């Protein structure tokens, strides 16, 4: 086994920071590490080759290697900037080389993870007169128009180009980003490792999920793809990084996860409630059948109230389960004739229509729609049932169903001549447990029917909405994506 260079022996003392230091050293030839007392604890081979006595520098103050460190107010200003942002980019300093000459350096400072409670800092340097390169004018124009943020770095991990989208993403001036070590853009040590690993040759080549620093506000989650950049002769010139803001996607994933948890909770709760509810309704029926002659009017009224509450709870559990099942695996969308579904439903609700003296008008030859048949039945059932329940007292009560198609969607419309709905309630009524007013018989629904309609529409690529004014009836619309 080869022994470590003596200038790097001190890295063994910092196990928690060792991996990151080694990764930085593979990308940045000029790297040294110092502690909170300004004492040099580790020097890269590249830095060591410039010093007159690299071994003697270990354990000595940083000023011994960089004699022209700022003094007084400039130093305090640098310290303040470092404390505020956690890093310090692109400071011009001089290094005293082994032959006594002064080499201008562009230095950046990065805070490393603490090791055994001790603060460590990395100095990443590049020659102050090192040439850079910009993309050709035509390529630069294309990159500026790209919707995603794009970075170009050289083989040593220094930013050579950042497009406008990248500057907006990290809220930085583009000129300030140029020549900055790539590591200074990462929000934390884990993010640095993920970002630099592909450049060091031992990281994943796919899409990386990490966080970047922002000059304003907290870190921003991003997805990064790193691609090596070679010249025509095959020599590595650096890498191109495509960066995409993952904030929205992360929020959507988190929302989807919470929705899944909520739906699972609803399913579990609904199933657990069914058993005691069945017992409650069963015993109330036994009381009515076996003890009716022993109950006075008040007792019979109490049993009526128990059964009514039980049936309401039964309907609520049923609707909750249906709401949670919509969109689950097992549904089979197919070409469905809506008239056949409507005729079935019409036969079922005919007694209620006749009792309320409501006319139901169905389309004669509607277009076929692409939907799970059970879900289409639920859409019609909830919308027509909603019209019956909230018709109110009116002459010529009427519910009319229409199904039309355009290039992209089938649209179902259910119009009624009922009481109408105030505009401020148009969105709220599609939420769970939300309803407006009581039914014709004075009772209240579960407040889930229209939420079921909306979820069915959304899982079939469409949406649901209402057009209504008080006293002028309502028209509920549902769109379903065509096949």
mmCIF file of N, CA and C in Angstrom, residues 85 87 148-151 159 161-178 180 182 184-187 195 210-222 224 243-245 247:
data_model
loop_
_atom_site.group_PDB
_atom_site.id
_atom_site.type_symbol
_atom_site.label_atom_id
_atom_site.label_comp_id
_atom_site.label_asym_id
_atom_site.label_seq_id
_atom_site.Cartn_x
_atom_site.Cartn_y
_atom_site.Cartn_z
ATOM 1 N N UNK A 85 -23.203 34.333 4.322
ATOM 2 C CA UNK A 85 -23.559 33.421 3.246
ATOM 3 C C UNK A 85 -23.010 32.007 3.426
ATOM 4 N N UNK A 87 -20.024 31.066 2.665
ATOM 5 C CA UNK A 87 -18.931 30.862 1.725
ATOM 6 C C UNK A 87 -18.434 32.236 1.280
ATOM 7 N N UNK A 148 -34.511 25.679 -19.168
ATOM 8 C CA UNK A 148 -33.821 25.159 -17.992
ATOM 9 C C UNK A 148 -32.527 25.925 -17.742
ATOM 10 N N UNK A 149 -32.105 25.906 -16.481
ATOM 11 C CA UNK A 149 -30.848 26.547 -16.116
ATOM 12 C C UNK A 149 -29.683 25.676 -16.603
ATOM 13 N N UNK A 150 -28.642 26.323 -17.146
ATOM 14 C CA UNK A 150 -27.502 25.591 -17.706
ATOM 15 C C UNK A 150 -26.202 26.204 -17.199
ATOM 16 N N UNK A 151 -25.292 25.325 -16.781
ATOM 17 C CA UNK A 151 -23.966 25.715 -16.305
ATOM 18 C C UNK A 151 -22.908 25.002 -17.124
ATOM 19 N N UNK A 159 -16.870 27.534 -12.591
ATOM 20 C CA UNK A 159 -17.937 27.925 -13.510
ATOM 21 C C UNK A 159 -17.372 28.793 -14.622
ATOM 22 N N UNK A 161 -19.547 29.345 -17.515
ATOM 23 C CA UNK A 161 -20.706 29.972 -18.143
ATOM 24 C C UNK A 161 -21.960 29.609 -17.359
ATOM 25 N N UNK A 162 -22.852 30.569 -17.199
ATOM 26 C CA UNK A 162 -24.171 30.340 -16.589
ATOM 27 C C UNK A 162 -25.188 31.129 -17.392
ATOM 28 N N UNK A 163 -26.263 30.459 -17.829
ATOM 29 C CA UNK A 163 -27.253 31.194 -18.607
ATOM 30 C C UNK A 163 -28.176 31.990 -17.686
ATOM 31 N N UNK A 164 -29.057 32.772 -18.291
ATOM 32 C CA UNK A 164 -29.912 33.674 -17.514
ATOM 33 C C UNK A 164 -30.843 32.890 -16.582
ATOM 34 N N UNK A 165 -31.307 31.715 -17.037
ATOM 35 C CA UNK A 165 -32.211 30.920 -16.203
ATOM 36 C C UNK A 165 -31.516 30.463 -14.919
ATOM 37 N N UNK A 166 -30.238 30.115 -15.007
ATOM 38 C CA UNK A 166 -29.481 29.704 -13.818
ATOM 39 C C UNK A 166 -29.307 30.876 -12.863
ATOM 40 N N UNK A 167 -28.993 32.048 -13.412
ATOM 41 C CA UNK A 167 -28.816 33.227 -12.565
ATOM 42 C C UNK A 167 -30.110 33.559 -11.823
ATOM 43 N N UNK A 168 -31.247 33.435 -12.513
ATOM 44 C CA UNK A 168 -32.539 33.686 -11.847
ATOM 45 C C UNK A 168 -32.811 32.644 -10.775
ATOM 46 N N UNK A 169 -32.464 31.404 -11.058
ATOM 47 C CA UNK A 169 -32.744 30.322 -10.117
ATOM 48 C C UNK A 169 -32.029 30.530 -8.795
ATOM 49 N N UNK A 170 -30.756 30.946 -8.843
ATOM 50 C CA UNK A 170 -29.985 31.118 -7.608
ATOM 51 C C UNK A 170 -29.938 32.575 -7.160
ATOM 52 N N UNK A 171 -30.665 33.444 -7.875
ATOM 53 C CA UNK A 171 -30.764 34.867 -7.520
ATOM 54 C C UNK A 171 -29.386 35.517 -7.396
ATOM 55 N N UNK A 172 -28.549 35.291 -8.412
ATOM 56 C CA UNK A 172 -27.195 35.837 -8.430
ATOM 57 C C UNK A 172 -26.954 36.575 -9.741
ATOM 58 N N UNK A 173 -26.062 37.557 -9.700
ATOM 59 C CA UNK A 173 -25.605 38.193 -10.923
ATOM 60 C C UNK A 173 -24.705 37.224 -11.680
ATOM 61 N N UNK A 174 -24.876 37.142 -12.985
ATOM 62 C CA UNK A 174 -24.128 36.160 -13.761
ATOM 63 C C UNK A 174 -22.626 36.386 -13.687
ATOM 64 N N UNK A 175 -22.183 37.621 -13.665
ATOM 65 C CA UNK A 175 -20.751 37.897 -13.586
ATOM 66 C C UNK A 175 -20.167 37.405 -12.270
ATOM 67 N N UNK A 176 -20.960 37.433 -11.197
ATOM 68 C CA UNK A 176 -20.479 36.934 -9.912
ATOM 69 C C UNK A 176 -20.331 35.414 -9.912
ATOM 70 N N UNK A 177 -21.082 34.738 -10.777
ATOM 71 C CA UNK A 177 -20.994 33.280 -10.847
ATOM 72 C C UNK A 177 -19.768 32.812 -11.620
ATOM 73 N N UNK A 178 -19.309 33.627 -12.550
ATOM 74 C CA UNK A 178 -18.197 33.211 -13.400
ATOM 75 C C UNK A 178 -16.922 33.003 -12.572
ATOM 76 N N UNK A 180 -16.466 30.939 -10.269
ATOM 77 C CA UNK A 180 -16.737 30.477 -8.905
ATOM 78 C C UNK A 180 -16.643 28.949 -8.873
ATOM 79 N N UNK A 182 -17.708 25.306 -8.370
ATOM 80 C CA UNK A 182 -19.044 24.723 -8.420
ATOM 81 C C UNK A 182 -19.537 24.345 -7.030
ATOM 82 N N UNK A 184 -19.392 25.881 -4.353
ATOM 83 C CA UNK A 184 -19.992 26.994 -3.619
ATOM 84 C C UNK A 184 -21.458 27.207 -3.984
ATOM 85 N N UNK A 185 -21.917 26.576 -5.043
ATOM 86 C CA UNK A 185 -23.326 26.690 -5.403
ATOM 87 C C UNK A 185 -24.199 25.709 -4.634
ATOM 88 N N UNK A 186 -23.601 24.643 -4.105
ATOM 89 C CA UNK A 186 -24.368 23.634 -3.384
ATOM 90 C C UNK A 186 -24.710 24.130 -1.981
ATOM 91 N N UNK A 187 -25.887 23.696 -1.485
ATOM 92 C CA UNK A 187 -26.390 24.232 -0.221
ATOM 93 C C UNK A 187 -25.732 23.599 1.004
ATOM 94 N N UNK A 195 -23.123 16.825 -6.208
ATOM 95 C CA UNK A 195 -22.862 17.663 -7.363
ATOM 96 C C UNK A 195 -21.492 17.398 -7.971
ATOM 97 N N UNK A 210 -30.722 17.453 -5.538
ATOM 98 C CA UNK A 210 -29.968 18.131 -4.491
ATOM 99 C C UNK A 210 -30.501 19.545 -4.320
ATOM 100 N N UNK A 211 -29.808 20.334 -3.510
ATOM 101 C CA UNK A 211 -30.230 21.718 -3.251
ATOM 102 C C UNK A 211 -29.104 22.677 -3.622
ATOM 103 N N UNK A 212 -29.487 23.818 -4.200
ATOM 104 C CA UNK A 212 -28.536 24.875 -4.503
ATOM 105 C C UNK A 212 -28.763 26.061 -3.579
ATOM 106 N N UNK A 213 -27.675 26.800 -3.318
ATOM 107 C CA UNK A 213 -27.785 28.021 -2.534
ATOM 108 C C UNK A 213 -28.500 29.107 -3.339
ATOM 109 N N UNK A 214 -29.238 29.938 -2.638
ATOM 110 C CA UNK A 214 -29.798 31.153 -3.232
ATOM 111 C C UNK A 214 -29.277 32.342 -2.435
ATOM 112 N N UNK A 215 -28.963 33.425 -3.145
ATOM 113 C CA UNK A 215 -28.487 34.601 -2.431
ATOM 114 C C UNK A 215 -29.597 35.234 -1.615
ATOM 115 N N UNK A 216 -30.852 34.916 -1.966
ATOM 116 C CA UNK A 216 -32.006 35.416 -1.228
ATOM 117 C C UNK A 216 -32.899 34.230 -0.885
ATOM 118 N N UNK A 217 -33.314 34.137 0.371
ATOM 119 C CA UNK A 217 -34.175 33.035 0.777
ATOM 120 C C UNK A 217 -33.397 31.764 1.025
ATOM 121 N N UNK A 218 -34.135 30.674 1.262
ATOM 122 C CA UNK A 218 -33.513 29.395 1.561
ATOM 123 C C UNK A 218 -33.057 28.672 0.314
ATOM 124 N N UNK A 219 -32.459 27.487 0.499
ATOM 125 C CA UNK A 219 -31.990 26.706 -0.651
ATOM 126 C C UNK A 219 -33.143 26.273 -1.540
ATOM 127 N N UNK A 220 -32.836 26.035 -2.809
ATOM 128 C CA UNK A 220 -33.856 25.621 -3.773
ATOM 129 C C UNK A 220 -33.577 24.185 -4.200
ATOM 130 N N UNK A 221 -34.579 23.278 -4.121
ATOM 131 C CA UNK A 221 -34.371 21.904 -4.594
ATOM 132 C C UNK A 221 -34.327 21.861 -6.113
ATOM 133 N N UNK A 222 -33.389 21.099 -6.653
ATOM 134 C CA UNK A 222 -33.213 21.031 -8.102
ATOM 135 C C UNK A 222 -32.943 19.594 -8.523
ATOM 136 N N UNK A 224 -30.488 17.797 -11.338
ATOM 137 C CA UNK A 224 -29.315 18.155 -12.135
ATOM 138 C C UNK A 224 -28.870 16.957 -12.973
ATOM 139 N N UNK A 243 -29.894 22.131 -15.112
ATOM 140 C CA UNK A 243 -30.474 22.251 -13.772
ATOM 141 C C UNK A 243 -31.945 22.627 -13.901
ATOM 142 N N UNK A 244 -32.802 21.853 -13.245
ATOM 143 C CA UNK A 244 -34.240 22.121 -13.297
ATOM 144 C C UNK A 244 -34.773 22.332 -11.890
ATOM 145 N N UNK A 245 -35.537 23.408 -11.716
ATOM 146 C CA UNK A 245 -36.150 23.701 -10.420
ATOM 147 C C UNK A 245 -37.139 22.598 -10.077
ATOM 148 N N UNK A 247 -38.855 22.452 -7.150
ATOM 149 C CA UNK A 247 -39.728 22.870 -6.054
ATOM 150 C C UNK A 247 -41.157 22.418 -6.290
#
